């Protein structure tokens, strides 16, 4: 297949491009590099031993996007492009709505103009309302607590409505849980700008000594050890889920939402201790107050992905911690140090 990957230079996008190339697909990336580095794609090509096509521009620039669709007869699209920092979305909400929804609308219009009907969309477990029973099934109640989350909720709705209006469309809305880890080569991985907000990059940068200590955001939750429980999923498993979703999209029409998680919850301390054990490093930490907006426990029911996509996560928490550390250790400054 020839696949347009928007946001393909980013964390999940780069891992997915590598899996696509290794599976023999042709890959065309559009990314404005707002939150990514060209190095990621260079390394993807090195690892795969194959080339991909890369265009650097803002996906909302429909003239340039139309040119890409003219230049390549695309079979399908994987749409990662978007801004993703929850806290930042609260400070600059209009930019989040403009960017994330603008990208999705531009993409839908150009797909329609060029007769491309299959799209996989990066959604998030954040679209589920707080207060649902765990594990989360796809039909659980939806609702968000921050602008970033609403852009995913609205992105899903835009694509569902587009599919309802055009029976040729095939839309797979993938709701990711907590992607962590890196490619086992240690060549590509997560490279957040500034001080990380998410747990794993915070742990790896603390282990490196770049940050002094991890703050555990609360140990008084109603969980086995009091710290927050999440469904962490290895980014390579997640990337492979997208290849399965492409096959599913090609064989079906309409819109469907599917969780990509492992179904297994781990606490902050579980992750911290697993990381220290498999990597034989110390990660100093203190317990602080709860982080506003956090809830005690989130994990997926991954049954629908197994049923519809024939996909399930294979890699465990040790793999995630080992691979995250290999990437960080080999690239202490991320791609910037290269
Ligand atoms: P990322 O920031 O590494 O990748 C997103 C990419 O999109 C970046 O390379 C960025 O430069 C690009 N981009 C942003 N706006 C653009 C625009 N207007 N035009 C062109 N390119 C643009 O993030 P990621 O972690 O790889 O996430 C990929 C997708 O998955 C995002 O849509 C994100 O919201 C979603 N998601 C991520 C997580 C997570 O925890 N990482 C969880 C659930 C969903
Ligand atoms: C995980 C756990 C924290 C940092 C976020 C987004 C979500 C999705 C995935 C995109 C929580 C604890 C964290 C730290 C800590 N992204 N923690 N100290 O909040 O589950 O999900 O990323 O769609 O939308 O909200 O992930 O990695 O920030 O936190 O104790 O320094 O680690 O409280 O329990 P989260 P996270």
PDB file of N, CA, C and O in Angstrom, residues 18-61:
ATOM      1  N   UNK A  18       8.499   3.185  10.407  1.00  0.00           N
ATOM      2  CA  UNK A  18       9.469   2.087  10.339  1.00  0.00           C
ATOM      3  C   UNK A  18       8.757   0.750  10.130  1.00  0.00           C
ATOM      4  O   UNK A  18       9.152  -0.047   9.265  1.00  0.00           O
ATOM      5  N   UNK A  19       7.695   0.514  10.893  1.00  0.00           N
ATOM      6  CA  UNK A  19       6.959  -0.756  10.717  1.00  0.00           C
ATOM      7  C   UNK A  19       6.376  -0.847   9.309  1.00  0.00           C
ATOM      8  O   UNK A  19       6.372  -1.915   8.702  1.00  0.00           O
ATOM      9  N   UNK A  20       5.885   0.271   8.793  1.00  0.00           N
ATOM     10  CA  UNK A  20       5.299   0.277   7.439  1.00  0.00           C
ATOM     11  C   UNK A  20       6.357  -0.073   6.401  1.00  0.00           C
ATOM     12  O   UNK A  20       6.131  -0.916   5.529  1.00  0.00           O
ATOM     13  N   UNK A  21       7.530   0.580   6.498  1.00  0.00           N
ATOM     14  CA  UNK A  21       8.600   0.309   5.525  1.00  0.00           C
ATOM     15  C   UNK A  21       9.049  -1.147   5.620  1.00  0.00           C
ATOM     16  O   UNK A  21       9.253  -1.815   4.612  1.00  0.00           O
ATOM     17  N   UNK A  22       9.178  -1.621   6.861  1.00  0.00           N
ATOM     18  CA  UNK A  22       9.645  -3.005   7.038  1.00  0.00           C
ATOM     19  C   UNK A  22       8.631  -4.018   6.511  1.00  0.00           C
ATOM     20  O   UNK A  22       8.992  -5.116   6.136  1.00  0.00           O
ATOM     21  N   UNK A  23       7.358  -3.619   6.490  1.00  0.00           N
ATOM     22  CA  UNK A  23       6.331  -4.530   5.966  1.00  0.00           C
ATOM     23  C   UNK A  23       6.161  -4.373   4.458  1.00  0.00           C
ATOM     24  O   UNK A  23       5.278  -4.999   3.863  1.00  0.00           O
ATOM     25  N   UNK A  24       6.978  -3.481   3.834  1.00  0.00           N
ATOM     26  CA  UNK A  24       6.958  -3.369   2.378  1.00  0.00           C
ATOM     27  C   UNK A  24       6.046  -2.286   1.833  1.00  0.00           C
ATOM     28  O   UNK A  24       5.887  -2.163   0.619  1.00  0.00           O
ATOM     29  N   UNK A  25       5.426  -1.492   2.710  1.00  0.00           N
ATOM     30  CA  UNK A  25       4.562  -0.408   2.228  1.00  0.00           C
ATOM     31  C   UNK A  25       5.402   0.773   1.758  1.00  0.00           C
ATOM     32  O   UNK A  25       6.551   0.949   2.164  1.00  0.00           O
ATOM     33  N   UNK A  26       4.782   1.610   0.915  1.00  0.00           N
ATOM     34  CA  UNK A  26       5.414   2.874   0.532  1.00  0.00           C
ATOM     35  C   UNK A  26       4.882   3.965   1.441  1.00  0.00           C
ATOM     36  O   UNK A  26       3.679   4.001   1.723  1.00  0.00           O
ATOM     37  N   UNK A  27       5.760   4.851   1.887  1.00  0.00           N
ATOM     38  CA  UNK A  27       5.394   5.827   2.919  1.00  0.00           C
ATOM     39  C   UNK A  27       5.672   7.246   2.437  1.00  0.00           C
ATOM     40  O   UNK A  27       6.754   7.538   1.925  1.00  0.00           O
ATOM     41  N   UNK A  28       4.673   8.102   2.613  1.00  0.00           N
ATOM     42  CA  UNK A  28       4.804   9.533   2.313  1.00  0.00           C
ATOM     43  C   UNK A  28       4.474  10.282   3.606  1.00  0.00           C
ATOM     44  O   UNK A  28       3.370  10.132   4.142  1.00  0.00           O
ATOM     45  N   UNK A  29       5.436  11.062   4.102  1.00  0.00           N
ATOM     46  CA  UNK A  29       5.228  11.780   5.370  1.00  0.00           C
ATOM     47  C   UNK A  29       5.000  13.263   5.104  1.00  0.00           C
ATOM     48  O   UNK A  29       5.735  13.875   4.326  1.00  0.00           O
ATOM     49  N   UNK A  30       3.980  13.825   5.771  1.00  0.00           N
ATOM     50  CA  UNK A  30       3.847  15.288   5.854  1.00  0.00           C
ATOM     51  C   UNK A  30       3.950  15.658   7.327  1.00  0.00           C
ATOM     52  O   UNK A  30       3.203  15.114   8.159  1.00  0.00           O
ATOM     53  N   UNK A  31       4.892  16.553   7.639  1.00  0.00           N
ATOM     54  CA  UNK A  31       5.066  16.989   9.032  1.00  0.00           C
ATOM     55  C   UNK A  31       5.696  18.378   8.979  1.00  0.00           C
ATOM     56  O   UNK A  31       6.612  18.606   8.183  1.00  0.00           O
ATOM     57  N   UNK A  32       5.235  19.305   9.795  1.00  0.00           N
ATOM     58  CA  UNK A  32       5.852  20.640   9.796  1.00  0.00           C
ATOM     59  C   UNK A  32       7.014  20.726  10.775  1.00  0.00           C
ATOM     60  O   UNK A  32       7.605  21.783  10.947  1.00  0.00           O
ATOM     61  N   UNK A  33       7.327  19.609  11.444  1.00  0.00           N
ATOM     62  CA  UNK A  33       8.447  19.519  12.397  1.00  0.00           C
ATOM     63  C   UNK A  33       8.269  20.477  13.581  1.00  0.00           C
ATOM     64  O   UNK A  33       9.236  20.857  14.221  1.00  0.00           O
ATOM     65  N   UNK A  34       7.041  20.826  13.877  1.00  0.00           N
ATOM     66  CA  UNK A  34       6.807  21.692  15.028  1.00  0.00           C
ATOM     67  C   UNK A  34       7.216  20.978  16.317  1.00  0.00           C
ATOM     68  O   UNK A  34       7.678  21.599  17.263  1.00  0.00           O
ATOM     69  N   UNK A  35       6.982  19.680  16.364  1.00  0.00           N
ATOM     70  CA  UNK A  35       7.354  18.932  17.570  1.00  0.00           C
ATOM     71  C   UNK A  35       8.146  17.682  17.200  1.00  0.00           C
ATOM     72  O   UNK A  35       7.932  16.608  17.761  1.00  0.00           O
ATOM     73  N   UNK A  36       9.030  17.829  16.219  1.00  0.00           N
ATOM     74  CA  UNK A  36       9.786  16.655  15.770  1.00  0.00           C
ATOM     75  C   UNK A  36      11.064  17.120  15.105  1.00  0.00           C
ATOM     76  O   UNK A  36      11.254  18.304  14.851  1.00  0.00           O
ATOM     77  N   UNK A  37      11.913  16.145  14.814  1.00  0.00           N
ATOM     78  CA  UNK A  37      13.208  16.435  14.207  1.00  0.00           C
ATOM     79  C   UNK A  37      13.356  15.554  12.963  1.00  0.00           C
ATOM     80  O   UNK A  37      13.022  14.365  12.997  1.00  0.00           O
ATOM     81  N   UNK A  38      13.899  16.149  11.917  1.00  0.00           N
ATOM     82  CA  UNK A  38      14.125  15.434  10.657  1.00  0.00           C
ATOM     83  C   UNK A  38      14.965  14.165  10.857  1.00  0.00           C
ATOM     84  O   UNK A  38      14.797  13.171  10.159  1.00  0.00           O
ATOM     85  N   UNK A  39      15.894  14.233  11.843  1.00  0.00           N
ATOM     86  CA  UNK A  39      16.738  13.084  12.180  1.00  0.00           C
ATOM     87  C   UNK A  39      15.926  11.812  12.380  1.00  0.00           C
ATOM     88  O   UNK A  39      16.388  10.729  12.068  1.00  0.00           O
ATOM     89  N   UNK A  40      14.740  11.948  12.953  1.00  0.00           N
ATOM     90  CA  UNK A  40      13.929  10.758  13.229  1.00  0.00           C
ATOM     91  C   UNK A  40      13.663  10.007  11.928  1.00  0.00           C
ATOM     92  O   UNK A  40      13.782   8.775  11.871  1.00  0.00           O
ATOM     93  N   UNK A  41      13.358  10.750  10.870  1.00  0.00           N
ATOM     94  CA  UNK A  41      13.046  10.092   9.590  1.00  0.00           C
ATOM     95  C   UNK A  41      14.310   9.548   8.930  1.00  0.00           C
ATOM     96  O   UNK A  41      14.279   8.478   8.311  1.00  0.00           O
ATOM     97  N   UNK A  42      15.425  10.268   9.090  1.00  0.00           N
ATOM     98  CA  UNK A  42      16.691   9.767   8.555  1.00  0.00           C
ATOM     99  C   UNK A  42      16.993   8.407   9.185  1.00  0.00           C
ATOM    100  O   UNK A  42      17.379   7.449   8.511  1.00  0.00           O
ATOM    101  N   UNK A  43      16.794   8.337  10.494  1.00  0.00           N
ATOM    102  CA  UNK A  43      17.096   7.077  11.196  1.00  0.00           C
ATOM    103  C   UNK A  43      16.095   5.972  10.842  1.00  0.00           C
ATOM    104  O   UNK A  43      16.464   4.807  10.774  1.00  0.00           O
ATOM    105  N   UNK A  44      14.844   6.348  10.629  1.00  0.00           N
ATOM    106  CA  UNK A  44      13.848   5.356  10.201  1.00  0.00           C
ATOM    107  C   UNK A  44      14.308   4.722   8.882  1.00  0.00           C
ATOM    108  O   UNK A  44      14.275   3.495   8.715  1.00  0.00           O
ATOM    109  N   UNK A  45      14.776   5.563   7.963  1.00  0.00           N
ATOM    110  CA  UNK A  45      15.210   5.036   6.661  1.00  0.00           C
ATOM    111  C   UNK A  45      16.456   4.165   6.816  1.00  0.00           C
ATOM    112  O   UNK A  45      16.573   3.128   6.171  1.00  0.00           O
ATOM    113  N   UNK A  46      17.373   4.587   7.690  1.00  0.00           N
ATOM    114  CA  UNK A  46      18.570   3.767   7.944  1.00  0.00           C
ATOM    115  C   UNK A  46      18.166   2.395   8.490  1.00  0.00           C
ATOM    116  O   UNK A  46      18.664   1.366   8.036  1.00  0.00           O
ATOM    117  N   UNK A  47      17.272   2.391   9.461  1.00  0.00           N
ATOM    118  CA  UNK A  47      16.869   1.127  10.093  1.00  0.00           C
ATOM    119  C   UNK A  47      16.157   0.220   9.096  1.00  0.00           C
ATOM    120  O   UNK A  47      16.339  -0.993   9.108  1.00  0.00           O
ATOM    121  N   UNK A  48      15.313   0.832   8.251  1.00  0.00           N
ATOM    122  CA  UNK A  48      14.528   0.031   7.306  1.00  0.00           C
ATOM    123  C   UNK A  48      15.347  -0.352   6.086  1.00  0.00           C
ATOM    124  O   UNK A  48      15.008  -1.310   5.379  1.00  0.00           O
ATOM    125  N   UNK A  49      16.412   0.422   5.805  1.00  0.00           N
ATOM    126  CA  UNK A  49      17.160   0.207   4.560  1.00  0.00           C
ATOM    127  C   UNK A  49      16.323   0.582   3.351  1.00  0.00           C
ATOM    128  O   UNK A  49      16.537   0.044   2.251  1.00  0.00           O
ATOM    129  N   UNK A  50      15.359   1.474   3.546  1.00  0.00           N
ATOM    130  CA  UNK A  50      14.490   1.908   2.435  1.00  0.00           C
ATOM    131  C   UNK A  50      14.184   3.386   2.614  1.00  0.00           C
ATOM    132  O   UNK A  50      14.255   3.916   3.709  1.00  0.00           O
ATOM    133  N   UNK A  51      13.788   4.016   1.523  1.00  0.00           N
ATOM    134  CA  UNK A  51      13.475   5.444   1.551  1.00  0.00           C
ATOM    135  C   UNK A  51      11.986   5.668   1.799  1.00  0.00           C
ATOM    136  O   UNK A  51      11.158   4.828   1.449  1.00  0.00           O
ATOM    137  N   UNK A  52      11.691   6.830   2.339  1.00  0.00           N
ATOM    138  CA  UNK A  52      10.306   7.313   2.320  1.00  0.00           C
ATOM    139  C   UNK A  52      10.321   8.720   1.743  1.00  0.00           C
ATOM    140  O   UNK A  52      11.377   9.333   1.630  1.00  0.00           O
ATOM    141  N   UNK A  53       9.161   9.233   1.358  1.00  0.00           N
ATOM    142  CA  UNK A  53       9.081  10.603   0.837  1.00  0.00           C
ATOM    143  C   UNK A  53       8.675  11.519   1.980  1.00  0.00           C
ATOM    144  O   UNK A  53       7.765  11.181   2.741  1.00  0.00           O
ATOM    145  N   UNK A  54       9.372  12.660   2.101  1.00  0.00           N
ATOM    146  CA  UNK A  54       9.059  13.581   3.203  1.00  0.00           C
ATOM    147  C   UNK A  54       8.780  14.982   2.680  1.00  0.00           C
ATOM    148  O   UNK A  54       9.559  15.518   1.893  1.00  0.00           O
ATOM    149  N   UNK A  55       7.670  15.569   3.143  1.00  0.00           N
ATOM    150  CA  UNK A  55       7.316  16.953   2.811  1.00  0.00           C
ATOM    151  C   UNK A  55       7.136  17.714   4.107  1.00  0.00           C
ATOM    152  O   UNK A  55       6.345  17.297   4.964  1.00  0.00           O
ATOM    153  N   UNK A  56       7.864  18.830   4.230  1.00  0.00           N
ATOM    154  CA  UNK A  56       7.748  19.641   5.446  1.00  0.00           C
ATOM    155  C   UNK A  56       6.839  20.840   5.193  1.00  0.00           C
ATOM    156  O   UNK A  56       7.226  21.798   4.512  1.00  0.00           O
ATOM    157  N   UNK A  57       5.627  20.772   5.708  1.00  0.00           N
ATOM    158  CA  UNK A  57       4.731  21.938   5.687  1.00  0.00           C
ATOM    159  C   UNK A  57       3.595  21.692   6.667  1.00  0.00           C
ATOM    160  O   UNK A  57       3.404  20.574   7.149  1.00  0.00           O
ATOM    161  N   UNK A  58       2.864  22.757   6.939  1.00  0.00           N
ATOM    162  CA  UNK A  58       1.714  22.666   7.831  1.00  0.00           C
ATOM    163  C   UNK A  58       0.576  21.986   7.074  1.00  0.00           C
ATOM    164  O   UNK A  58       0.200  22.433   5.980  1.00  0.00           O
ATOM    165  N   UNK A  59       0.045  20.941   7.657  1.00  0.00           N
ATOM    166  CA  UNK A  59      -0.987  20.147   6.990  1.00  0.00           C
ATOM    167  C   UNK A  59      -2.200  20.991   6.588  1.00  0.00           C
ATOM    168  O   UNK A  59      -2.943  20.632   5.673  1.00  0.00           O
ATOM    169  N   UNK A  60      -2.379  22.114   7.251  1.00  0.00           N
ATOM    170  CA  UNK A  60      -3.529  22.964   6.927  1.00  0.00           C
ATOM    171  C   UNK A  60      -3.328  23.725   5.623  1.00  0.00           C
ATOM    172  O   UNK A  60      -4.266  24.340   5.127  1.00  0.00           O
ATOM    173  N   UNK A  61      -2.112  23.677   5.076  1.00  0.00           N
ATOM    174  CA  UNK A  61      -1.839  24.334   3.801  1.00  0.00           C
ATOM    175  C   UNK A  61      -2.355  23.407   2.689  1.00  0.00           C
ATOM    176  O   UNK A  61      -1.649  22.508   2.222  1.00  0.00           O
TER     177      UNK A  61
END
